[in-house]
Coordinates of C-alpha atoms and ligand atoms in Angstrom, one line a residue:
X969 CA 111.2 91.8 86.3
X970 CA 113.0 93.7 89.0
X971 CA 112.1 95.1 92.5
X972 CA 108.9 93.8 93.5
X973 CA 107.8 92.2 89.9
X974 CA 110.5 89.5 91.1
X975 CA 108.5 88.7 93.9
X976 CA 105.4 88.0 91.8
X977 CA 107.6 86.2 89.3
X978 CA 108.5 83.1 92.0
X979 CA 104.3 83.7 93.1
X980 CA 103.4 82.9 89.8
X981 CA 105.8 80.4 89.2
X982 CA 105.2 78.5 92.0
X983 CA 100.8 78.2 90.9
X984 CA 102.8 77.2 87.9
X985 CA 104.3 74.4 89.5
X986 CA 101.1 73.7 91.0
X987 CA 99.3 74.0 88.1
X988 CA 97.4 76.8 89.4
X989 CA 98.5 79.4 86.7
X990 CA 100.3 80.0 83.4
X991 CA 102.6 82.9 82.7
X992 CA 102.2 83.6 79.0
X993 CA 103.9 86.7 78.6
X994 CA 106.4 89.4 80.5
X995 CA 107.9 92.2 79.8
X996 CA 111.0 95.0 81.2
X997 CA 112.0 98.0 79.6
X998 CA 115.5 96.5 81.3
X999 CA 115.1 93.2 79.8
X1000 CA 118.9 93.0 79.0
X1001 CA 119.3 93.2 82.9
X1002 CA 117.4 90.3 83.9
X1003 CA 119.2 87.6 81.9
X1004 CA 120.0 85.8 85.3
X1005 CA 116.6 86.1 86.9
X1006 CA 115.1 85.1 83.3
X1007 CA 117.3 81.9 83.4
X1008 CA 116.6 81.2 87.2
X1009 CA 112.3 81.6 85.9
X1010 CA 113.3 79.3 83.1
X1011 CA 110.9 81.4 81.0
X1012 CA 112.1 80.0 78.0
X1013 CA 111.4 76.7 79.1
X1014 CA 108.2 77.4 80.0
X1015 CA 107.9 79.0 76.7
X1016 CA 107.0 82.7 78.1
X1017 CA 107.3 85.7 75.9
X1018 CA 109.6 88.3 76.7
X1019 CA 108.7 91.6 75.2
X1020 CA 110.8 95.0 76.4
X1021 CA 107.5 97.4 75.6
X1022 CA 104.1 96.5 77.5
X1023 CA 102.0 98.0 74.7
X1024 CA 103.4 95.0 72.3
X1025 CA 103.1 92.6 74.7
X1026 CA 99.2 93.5 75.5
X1027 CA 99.2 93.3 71.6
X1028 CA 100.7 90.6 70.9
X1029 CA 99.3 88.3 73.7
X1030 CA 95.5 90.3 74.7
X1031 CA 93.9 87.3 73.8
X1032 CA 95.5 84.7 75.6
X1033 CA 95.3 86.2 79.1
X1034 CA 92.8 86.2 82.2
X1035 CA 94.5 89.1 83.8
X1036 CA 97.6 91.2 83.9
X1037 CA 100.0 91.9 86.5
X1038 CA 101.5 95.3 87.2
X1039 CA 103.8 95.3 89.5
X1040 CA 105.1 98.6 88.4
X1041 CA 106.8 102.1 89.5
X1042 CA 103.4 103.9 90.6
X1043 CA 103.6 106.8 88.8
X1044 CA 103.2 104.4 85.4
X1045 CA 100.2 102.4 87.3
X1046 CA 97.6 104.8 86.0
X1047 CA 98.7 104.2 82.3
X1048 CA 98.8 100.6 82.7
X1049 CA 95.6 100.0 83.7
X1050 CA 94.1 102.0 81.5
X1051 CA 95.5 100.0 78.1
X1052 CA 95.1 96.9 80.2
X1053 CA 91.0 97.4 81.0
X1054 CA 90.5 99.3 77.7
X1055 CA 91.2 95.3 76.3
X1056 CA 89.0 94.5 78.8
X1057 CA 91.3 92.8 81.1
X1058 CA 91.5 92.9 84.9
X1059 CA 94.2 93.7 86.3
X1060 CA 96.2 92.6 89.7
X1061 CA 97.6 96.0 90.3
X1062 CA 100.6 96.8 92.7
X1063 CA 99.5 99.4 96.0
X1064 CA 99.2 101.8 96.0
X1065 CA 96.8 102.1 93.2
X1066 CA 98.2 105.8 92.7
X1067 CA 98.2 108.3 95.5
X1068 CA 96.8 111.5 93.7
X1069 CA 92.8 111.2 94.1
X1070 CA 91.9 112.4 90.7
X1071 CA 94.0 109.5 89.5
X1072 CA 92.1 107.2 91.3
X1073 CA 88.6 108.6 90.1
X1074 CA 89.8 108.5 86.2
X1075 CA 91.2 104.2 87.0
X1076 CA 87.4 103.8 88.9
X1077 CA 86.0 104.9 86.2
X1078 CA 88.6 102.9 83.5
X1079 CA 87.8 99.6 86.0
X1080 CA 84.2 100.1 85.3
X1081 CA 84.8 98.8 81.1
X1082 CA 85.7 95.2 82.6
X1083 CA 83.1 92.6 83.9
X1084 CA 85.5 92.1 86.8
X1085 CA 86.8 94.5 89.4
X1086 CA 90.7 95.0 89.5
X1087 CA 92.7 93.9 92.6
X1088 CA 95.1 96.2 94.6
X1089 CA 97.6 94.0 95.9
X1090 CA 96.8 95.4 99.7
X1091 CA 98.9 92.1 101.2
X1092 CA 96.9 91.6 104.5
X1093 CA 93.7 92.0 103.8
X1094 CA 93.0 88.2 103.3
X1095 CA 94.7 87.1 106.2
X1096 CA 92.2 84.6 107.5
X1097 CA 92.9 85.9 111.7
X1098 CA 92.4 89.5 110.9
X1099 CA 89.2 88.7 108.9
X1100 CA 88.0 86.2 111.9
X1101 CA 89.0 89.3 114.3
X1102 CA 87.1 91.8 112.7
X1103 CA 84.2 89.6 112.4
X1104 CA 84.1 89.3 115.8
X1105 CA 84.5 93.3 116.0
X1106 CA 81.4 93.9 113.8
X1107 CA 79.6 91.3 115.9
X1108 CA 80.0 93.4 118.8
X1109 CA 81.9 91.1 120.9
X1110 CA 84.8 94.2 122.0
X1111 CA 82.1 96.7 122.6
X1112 CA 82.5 99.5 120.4
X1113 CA 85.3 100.7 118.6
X1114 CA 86.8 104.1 119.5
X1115 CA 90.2 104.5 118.1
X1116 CA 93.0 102.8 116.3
X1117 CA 97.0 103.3 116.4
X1118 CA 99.5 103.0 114.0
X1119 CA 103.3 102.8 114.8
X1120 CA 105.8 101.6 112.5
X1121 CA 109.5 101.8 112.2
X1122 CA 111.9 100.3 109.1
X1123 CA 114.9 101.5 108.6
X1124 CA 115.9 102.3 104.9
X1125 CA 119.1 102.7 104.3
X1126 CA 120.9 105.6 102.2
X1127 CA 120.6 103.1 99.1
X1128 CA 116.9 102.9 99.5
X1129 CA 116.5 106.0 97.9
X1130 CA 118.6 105.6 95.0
X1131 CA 117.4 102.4 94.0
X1132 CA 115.3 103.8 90.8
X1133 CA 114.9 107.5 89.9
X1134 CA 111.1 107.7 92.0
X1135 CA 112.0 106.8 95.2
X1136 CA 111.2 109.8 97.2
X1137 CA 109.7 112.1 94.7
X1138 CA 106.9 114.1 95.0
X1139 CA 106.4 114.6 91.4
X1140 CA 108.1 113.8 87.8
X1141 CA 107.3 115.1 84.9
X1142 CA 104.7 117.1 86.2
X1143 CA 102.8 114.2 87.6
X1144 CA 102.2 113.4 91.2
X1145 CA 104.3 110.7 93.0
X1146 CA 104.2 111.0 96.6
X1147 CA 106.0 108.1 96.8
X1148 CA 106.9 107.7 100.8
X1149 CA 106.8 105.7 103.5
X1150 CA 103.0 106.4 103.9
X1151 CA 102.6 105.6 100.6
X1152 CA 104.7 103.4 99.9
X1153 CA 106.1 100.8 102.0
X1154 CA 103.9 101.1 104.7
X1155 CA 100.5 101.5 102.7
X1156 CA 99.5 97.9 104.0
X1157 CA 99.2 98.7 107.2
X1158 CA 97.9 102.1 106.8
X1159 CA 95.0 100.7 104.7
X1160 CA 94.9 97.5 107.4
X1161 CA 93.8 100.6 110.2
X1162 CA 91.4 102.0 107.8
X1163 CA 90.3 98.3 107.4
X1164 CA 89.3 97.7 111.1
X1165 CA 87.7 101.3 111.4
X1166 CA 85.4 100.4 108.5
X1167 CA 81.3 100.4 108.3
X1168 CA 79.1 97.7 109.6
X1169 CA 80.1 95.6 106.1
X1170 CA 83.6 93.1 106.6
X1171 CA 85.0 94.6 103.2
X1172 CA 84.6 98.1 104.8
X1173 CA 87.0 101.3 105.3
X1174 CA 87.1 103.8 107.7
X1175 CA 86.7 107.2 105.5
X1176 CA 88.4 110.4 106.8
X1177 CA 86.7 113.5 107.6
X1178 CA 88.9 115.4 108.9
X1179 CA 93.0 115.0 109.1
X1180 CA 95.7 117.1 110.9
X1181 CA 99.4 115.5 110.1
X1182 CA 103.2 116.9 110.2
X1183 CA 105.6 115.9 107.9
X1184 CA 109.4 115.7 107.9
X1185 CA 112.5 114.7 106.3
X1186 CA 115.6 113.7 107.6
X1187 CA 117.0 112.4 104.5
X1188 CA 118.3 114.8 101.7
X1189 CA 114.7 113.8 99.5
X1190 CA 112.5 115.6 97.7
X1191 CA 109.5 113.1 99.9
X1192 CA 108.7 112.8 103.9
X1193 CA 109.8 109.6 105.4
X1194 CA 108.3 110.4 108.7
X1195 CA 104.6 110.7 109.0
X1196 CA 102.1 111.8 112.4
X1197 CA 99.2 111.6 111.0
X1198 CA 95.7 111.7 113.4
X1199 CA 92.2 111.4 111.2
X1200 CA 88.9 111.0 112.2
X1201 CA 86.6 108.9 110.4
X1202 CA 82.6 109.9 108.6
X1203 CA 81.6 107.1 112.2
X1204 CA 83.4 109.0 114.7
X1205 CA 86.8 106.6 114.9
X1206 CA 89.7 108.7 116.0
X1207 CA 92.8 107.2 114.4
X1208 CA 96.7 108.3 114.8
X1209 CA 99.3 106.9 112.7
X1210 CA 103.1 107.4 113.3
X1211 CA 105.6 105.8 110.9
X1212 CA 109.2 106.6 109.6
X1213 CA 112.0 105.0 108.2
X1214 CA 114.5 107.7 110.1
X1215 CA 115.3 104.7 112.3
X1216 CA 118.3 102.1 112.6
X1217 CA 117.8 98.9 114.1
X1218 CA 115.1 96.0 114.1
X1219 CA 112.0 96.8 112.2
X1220 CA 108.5 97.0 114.3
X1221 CA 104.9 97.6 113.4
X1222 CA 101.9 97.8 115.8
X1223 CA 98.0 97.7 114.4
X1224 CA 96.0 98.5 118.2
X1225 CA 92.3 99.0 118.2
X1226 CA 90.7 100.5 121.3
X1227 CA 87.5 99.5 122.0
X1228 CA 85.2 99.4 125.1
X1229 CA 86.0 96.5 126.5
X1230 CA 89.0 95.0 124.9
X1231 CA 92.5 96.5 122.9
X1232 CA 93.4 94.3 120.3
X1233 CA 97.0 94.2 119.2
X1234 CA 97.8 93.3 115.9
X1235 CA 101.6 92.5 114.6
X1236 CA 101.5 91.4 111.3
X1237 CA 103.5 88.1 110.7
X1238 CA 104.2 87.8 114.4
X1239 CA 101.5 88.5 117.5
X1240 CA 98.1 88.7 117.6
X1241 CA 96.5 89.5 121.1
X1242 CA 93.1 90.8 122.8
X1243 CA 93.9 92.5 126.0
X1244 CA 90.4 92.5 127.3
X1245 CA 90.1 95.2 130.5
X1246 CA 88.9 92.6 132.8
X1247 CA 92.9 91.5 132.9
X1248 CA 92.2 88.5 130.3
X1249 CA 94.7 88.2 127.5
X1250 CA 93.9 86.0 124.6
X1251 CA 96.5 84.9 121.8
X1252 CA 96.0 83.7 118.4
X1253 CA 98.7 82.5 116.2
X1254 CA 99.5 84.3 113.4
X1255 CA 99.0 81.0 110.5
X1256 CA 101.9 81.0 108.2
X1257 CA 101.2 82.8 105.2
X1258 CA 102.9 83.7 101.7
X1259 CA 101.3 87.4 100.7
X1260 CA 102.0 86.9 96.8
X1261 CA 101.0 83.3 96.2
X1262 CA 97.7 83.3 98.7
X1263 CA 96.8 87.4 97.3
X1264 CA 97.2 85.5 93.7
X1265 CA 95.1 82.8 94.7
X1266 CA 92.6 84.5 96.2
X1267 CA 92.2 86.9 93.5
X1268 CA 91.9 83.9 90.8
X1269 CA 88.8 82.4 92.9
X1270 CA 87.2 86.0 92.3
X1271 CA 87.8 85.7 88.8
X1272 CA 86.6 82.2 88.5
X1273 CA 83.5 82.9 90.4
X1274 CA 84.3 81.4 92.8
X1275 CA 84.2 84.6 95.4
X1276 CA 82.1 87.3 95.0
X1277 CA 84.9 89.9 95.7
X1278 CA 88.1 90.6 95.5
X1279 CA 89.9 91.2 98.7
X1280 CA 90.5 95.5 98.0
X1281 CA 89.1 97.3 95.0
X1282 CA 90.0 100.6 93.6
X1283 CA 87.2 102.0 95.2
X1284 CA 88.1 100.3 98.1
X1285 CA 91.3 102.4 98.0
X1286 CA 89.7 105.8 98.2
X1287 CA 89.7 105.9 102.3
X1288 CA 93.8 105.5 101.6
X1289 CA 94.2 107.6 98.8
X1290 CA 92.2 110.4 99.7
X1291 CA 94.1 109.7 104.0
X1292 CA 97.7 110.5 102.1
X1293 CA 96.3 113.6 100.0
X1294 CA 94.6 114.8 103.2
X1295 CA 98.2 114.2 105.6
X1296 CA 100.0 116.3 102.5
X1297 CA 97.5 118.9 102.5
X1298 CA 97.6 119.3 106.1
X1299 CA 101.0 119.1 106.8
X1300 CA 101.5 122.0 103.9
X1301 CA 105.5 121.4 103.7
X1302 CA 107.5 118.6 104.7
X1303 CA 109.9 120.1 108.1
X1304 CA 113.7 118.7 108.4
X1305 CA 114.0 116.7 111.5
X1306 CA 115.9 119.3 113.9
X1307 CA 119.9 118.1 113.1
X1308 CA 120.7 117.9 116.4
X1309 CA 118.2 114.8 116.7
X1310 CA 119.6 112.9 113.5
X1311 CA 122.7 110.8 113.4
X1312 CA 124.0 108.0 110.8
X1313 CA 124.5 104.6 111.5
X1314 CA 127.2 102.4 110.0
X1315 CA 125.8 98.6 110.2
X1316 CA 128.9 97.0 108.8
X1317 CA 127.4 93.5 108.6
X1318 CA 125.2 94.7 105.9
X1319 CA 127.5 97.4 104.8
X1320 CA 124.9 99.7 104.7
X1321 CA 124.4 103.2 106.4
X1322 CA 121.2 104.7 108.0
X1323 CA 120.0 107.9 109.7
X1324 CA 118.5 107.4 113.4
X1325 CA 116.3 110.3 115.1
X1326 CA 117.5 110.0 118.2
X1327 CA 114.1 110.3 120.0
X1328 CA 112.0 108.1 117.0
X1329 CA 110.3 105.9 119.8
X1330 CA 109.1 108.6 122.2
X1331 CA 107.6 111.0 119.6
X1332 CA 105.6 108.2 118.2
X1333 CA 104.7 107.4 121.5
X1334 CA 103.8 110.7 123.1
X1335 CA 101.8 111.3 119.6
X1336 CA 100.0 107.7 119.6
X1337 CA 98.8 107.7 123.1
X1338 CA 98.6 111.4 124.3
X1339 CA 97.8 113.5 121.3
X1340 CA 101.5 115.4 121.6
X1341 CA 102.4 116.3 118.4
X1342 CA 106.1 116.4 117.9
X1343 CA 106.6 120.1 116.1
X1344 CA 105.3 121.8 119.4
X1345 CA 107.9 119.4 121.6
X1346 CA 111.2 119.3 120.4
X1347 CA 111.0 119.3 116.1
X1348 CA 110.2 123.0 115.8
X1349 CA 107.7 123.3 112.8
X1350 CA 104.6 124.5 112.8
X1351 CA 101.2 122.3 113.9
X1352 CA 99.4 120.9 110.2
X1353 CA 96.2 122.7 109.9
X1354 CA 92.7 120.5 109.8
X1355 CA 92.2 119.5 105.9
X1356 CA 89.1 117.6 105.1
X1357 CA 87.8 116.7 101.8
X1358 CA 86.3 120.0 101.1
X1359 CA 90.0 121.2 100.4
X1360 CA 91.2 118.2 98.2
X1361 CA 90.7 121.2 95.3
X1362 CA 93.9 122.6 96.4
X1363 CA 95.6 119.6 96.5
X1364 CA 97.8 119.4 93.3
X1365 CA 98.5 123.2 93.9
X1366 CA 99.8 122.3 97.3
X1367 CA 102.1 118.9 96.1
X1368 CA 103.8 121.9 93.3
X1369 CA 104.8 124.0 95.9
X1370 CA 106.1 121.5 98.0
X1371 CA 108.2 120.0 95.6
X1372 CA 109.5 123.5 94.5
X1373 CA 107.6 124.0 91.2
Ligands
NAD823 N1 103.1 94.2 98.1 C1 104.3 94.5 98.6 O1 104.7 93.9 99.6 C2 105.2 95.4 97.8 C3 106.6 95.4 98.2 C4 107.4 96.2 97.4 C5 106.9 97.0 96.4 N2 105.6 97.0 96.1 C6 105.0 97.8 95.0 O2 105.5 97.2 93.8 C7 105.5 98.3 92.8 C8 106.9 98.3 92.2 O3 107.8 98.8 93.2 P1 109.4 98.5 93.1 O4 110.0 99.1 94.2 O5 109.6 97.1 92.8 O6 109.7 99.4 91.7 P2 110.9 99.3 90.7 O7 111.2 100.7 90.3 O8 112.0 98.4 91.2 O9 110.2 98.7 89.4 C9 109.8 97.3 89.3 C10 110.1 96.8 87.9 O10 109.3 97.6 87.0 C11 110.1 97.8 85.8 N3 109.5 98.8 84.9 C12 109.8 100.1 84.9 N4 109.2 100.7 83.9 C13 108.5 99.8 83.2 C14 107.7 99.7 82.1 N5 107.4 100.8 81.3 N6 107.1 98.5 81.6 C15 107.4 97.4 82.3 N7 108.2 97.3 83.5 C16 108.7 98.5 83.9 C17 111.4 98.1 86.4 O11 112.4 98.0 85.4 C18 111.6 97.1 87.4 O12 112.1 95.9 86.9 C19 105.1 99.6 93.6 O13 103.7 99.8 93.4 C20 105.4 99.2 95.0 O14 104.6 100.0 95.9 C21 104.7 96.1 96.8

């Protein structure tokens, strides 16, 4: 009922209103805490169960339900969607779908028991411009595709990382979390890049052969919250991601895809733009668009037929999964961001406080467009070494020693 699960509580509500959907059941280990949000959902008015377990609920309610929601900590995704699909229920799962590969493999596999394929909610997939866009990629009309960039920066406050007890962990219990800014809260647009370096299908993903990334911390977390990441894919694509959420200030995020004869810029919720290198620039306007309700939507069509696919599958998440495993592997430890770089920001308004690397914008930027990595200009650490699939054996092994076990 809390974090993100709020969010799909209004969605669902709202096809409710519409008559699009019916909740029939819910459930929150913290149930107790939610007596406001419960009230402003009117569930009891609308006659939804409240349960404080999910194996009762799937009990109780199995056979009532088209699909389940989890909208869940990550590290409990796995579980989920096993006892959902061994009912043989699909489920709208959360991204990421888990970021340990194995994982991933055992929920294929799981997914496989129901006639239809899971969702992972991936927001932007279905936007209708950046589907139009990359039809017109695949058709041929930007010349061919060489490389993509990736720069994003939102700041997180202190709080961010105290707001439940896996924020920033690499593992609990034994078990692989990862959770970061990669994985985490920039996963969408990570996934979009992978999206628009894809095969010569739409629903396609760019799959890495070979990564090289560096790491780093500035916060005092067991996780990296700053990620340079540079992959190339199975085709040939060279693509470079550099996020963080070290940063103060206005959030940004860039999706730019080089191709021969055009660079199309992609701001999610704000810009869209092909610079074409005869000096042309053409605008499209992003549409207004609600993630939750039109991701629900869309994902009901599939199950009514109506669609032949849903927008990203759990297979369709390998390219993703397998990208973060790769970046860990590579990177080998996460490096503190050099001290004298870092400084904390008070922003009374909000009452909140953040760290700022004081050169955020230029090491993405010397990383995205000329290749210089930041721990050989400036952050001290050593470079990542090339990882590629061949080495995801060592993977686990790696995440324990990172995280200090
Ligand atoms: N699509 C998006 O834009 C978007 C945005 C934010 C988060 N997310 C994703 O949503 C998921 C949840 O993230 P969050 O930050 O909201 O997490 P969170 O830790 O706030 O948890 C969400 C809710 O799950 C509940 N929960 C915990 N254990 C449970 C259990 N055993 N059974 C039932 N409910 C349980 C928590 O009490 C909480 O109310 C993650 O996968 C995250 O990546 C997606």
């Amino acid at each position: 009922m809390g974090g993100f699960a709020g969010s799909h509580h209004t969605a669902v509500a709202a096809l409710e209103e519409l008559g699009e959907a019916k909740l029939i059941a819910t459930c929150d280990p913290r149930v107790k805490s939610f007596t406001i949000e419960q009230q402003t959902w009117r569930l009891a008015e609308r006659g939804v169960q409240v349960y404080s377990d999910y194996r009762a609920m799937l009990d109780a309610c199995h056979r009532g339900l088209d699909l389940v929601v989890v909208p869940t900590p990550i590290n409990l995704h796995a579980e989920m969607h096993a006892a959902v699909t061994a009912l043989g229920l699909p489920v709208y799962l959360e991204k990421p779908p888990t970021l340990d590969f194995a994982e991933l493999e055992q929920m294929i596999a799981a997914d496989s028991r129901v006639r239809k394929s899971s969702l992972v909610g991936f927001n932007f997939i279905i936007e209708k411009p950046r589907l139009a866009l990359k039809e017109r990629l695949l058709a041929g009309e930007f010349g061919a595709i060489r490389g993509a960039t990736l720069s994003a920066l939102w700041p997180r406050p202190a709080s961010y990382f105290s707001r439940n007890n896996w924020a920033g962990r690499l593992m609990m219990n034994d078990r692989i979390v990862l959770d970061s800014c990669f994985g985490n809260a920039m996963a969408h647009f990570v996934h979009n890049l992978l999206f628009w370096a894809g095969g010569t299908e739409l629903f396609s993903w760019g799959q890495p052969a070979a990564v090289r990334a560096e790491l780093y911390r500035a916060h005092a977390i067991e996780g990296a919250y700053t990620f340079f990441v540079e992959t190339d894919t199975t085709s040939g694509v060279n693509l470079r991601f550099a996020l963080s959420h070290a940063c103060a200030g206005a959030s940004t995020h860039l999706e730019m895809v080089l191709c021969d004869k055009a660079v199309l810029r992609y701001v999610v919720g704000r810009q869209i733009e092909i610079r074409w290198n005869d000096g042309r620039t053409e605008k499209i306007a992003p549409e207004p668009f609600d993630p939750l309700v039109e991701n629900h939507r869309d994902y009901h069509r599939y199950l009514r037929d109506e669609s032949p696919r849903p927008a990203t599958t759990l297979a369709d998440s390998r390219a993703f999964v397998v990208l973060n495993d790769l970046a860990h592997l590579s990177s080998g430890h996460i490096a503190p961001i050099p001290a004298a770089l870092v400084s904390g920001v008070r922003e009374e308004k909000e009452q909140k406080d953040y760290l700022h690397v004081s050169d955020i914008v230029a090491a993405q930027e010397n990383f995205l467009v000329r290749g210089a990595w930041p721990g050989a200009n400036g952050w001290n650490r050593q470079p990542g070494e090339v990882a590629t699939p061949a080495d995801l054996g060592r993977f686990h092994e790696v995440v324990k020693t990172m995280a200090g076990k």
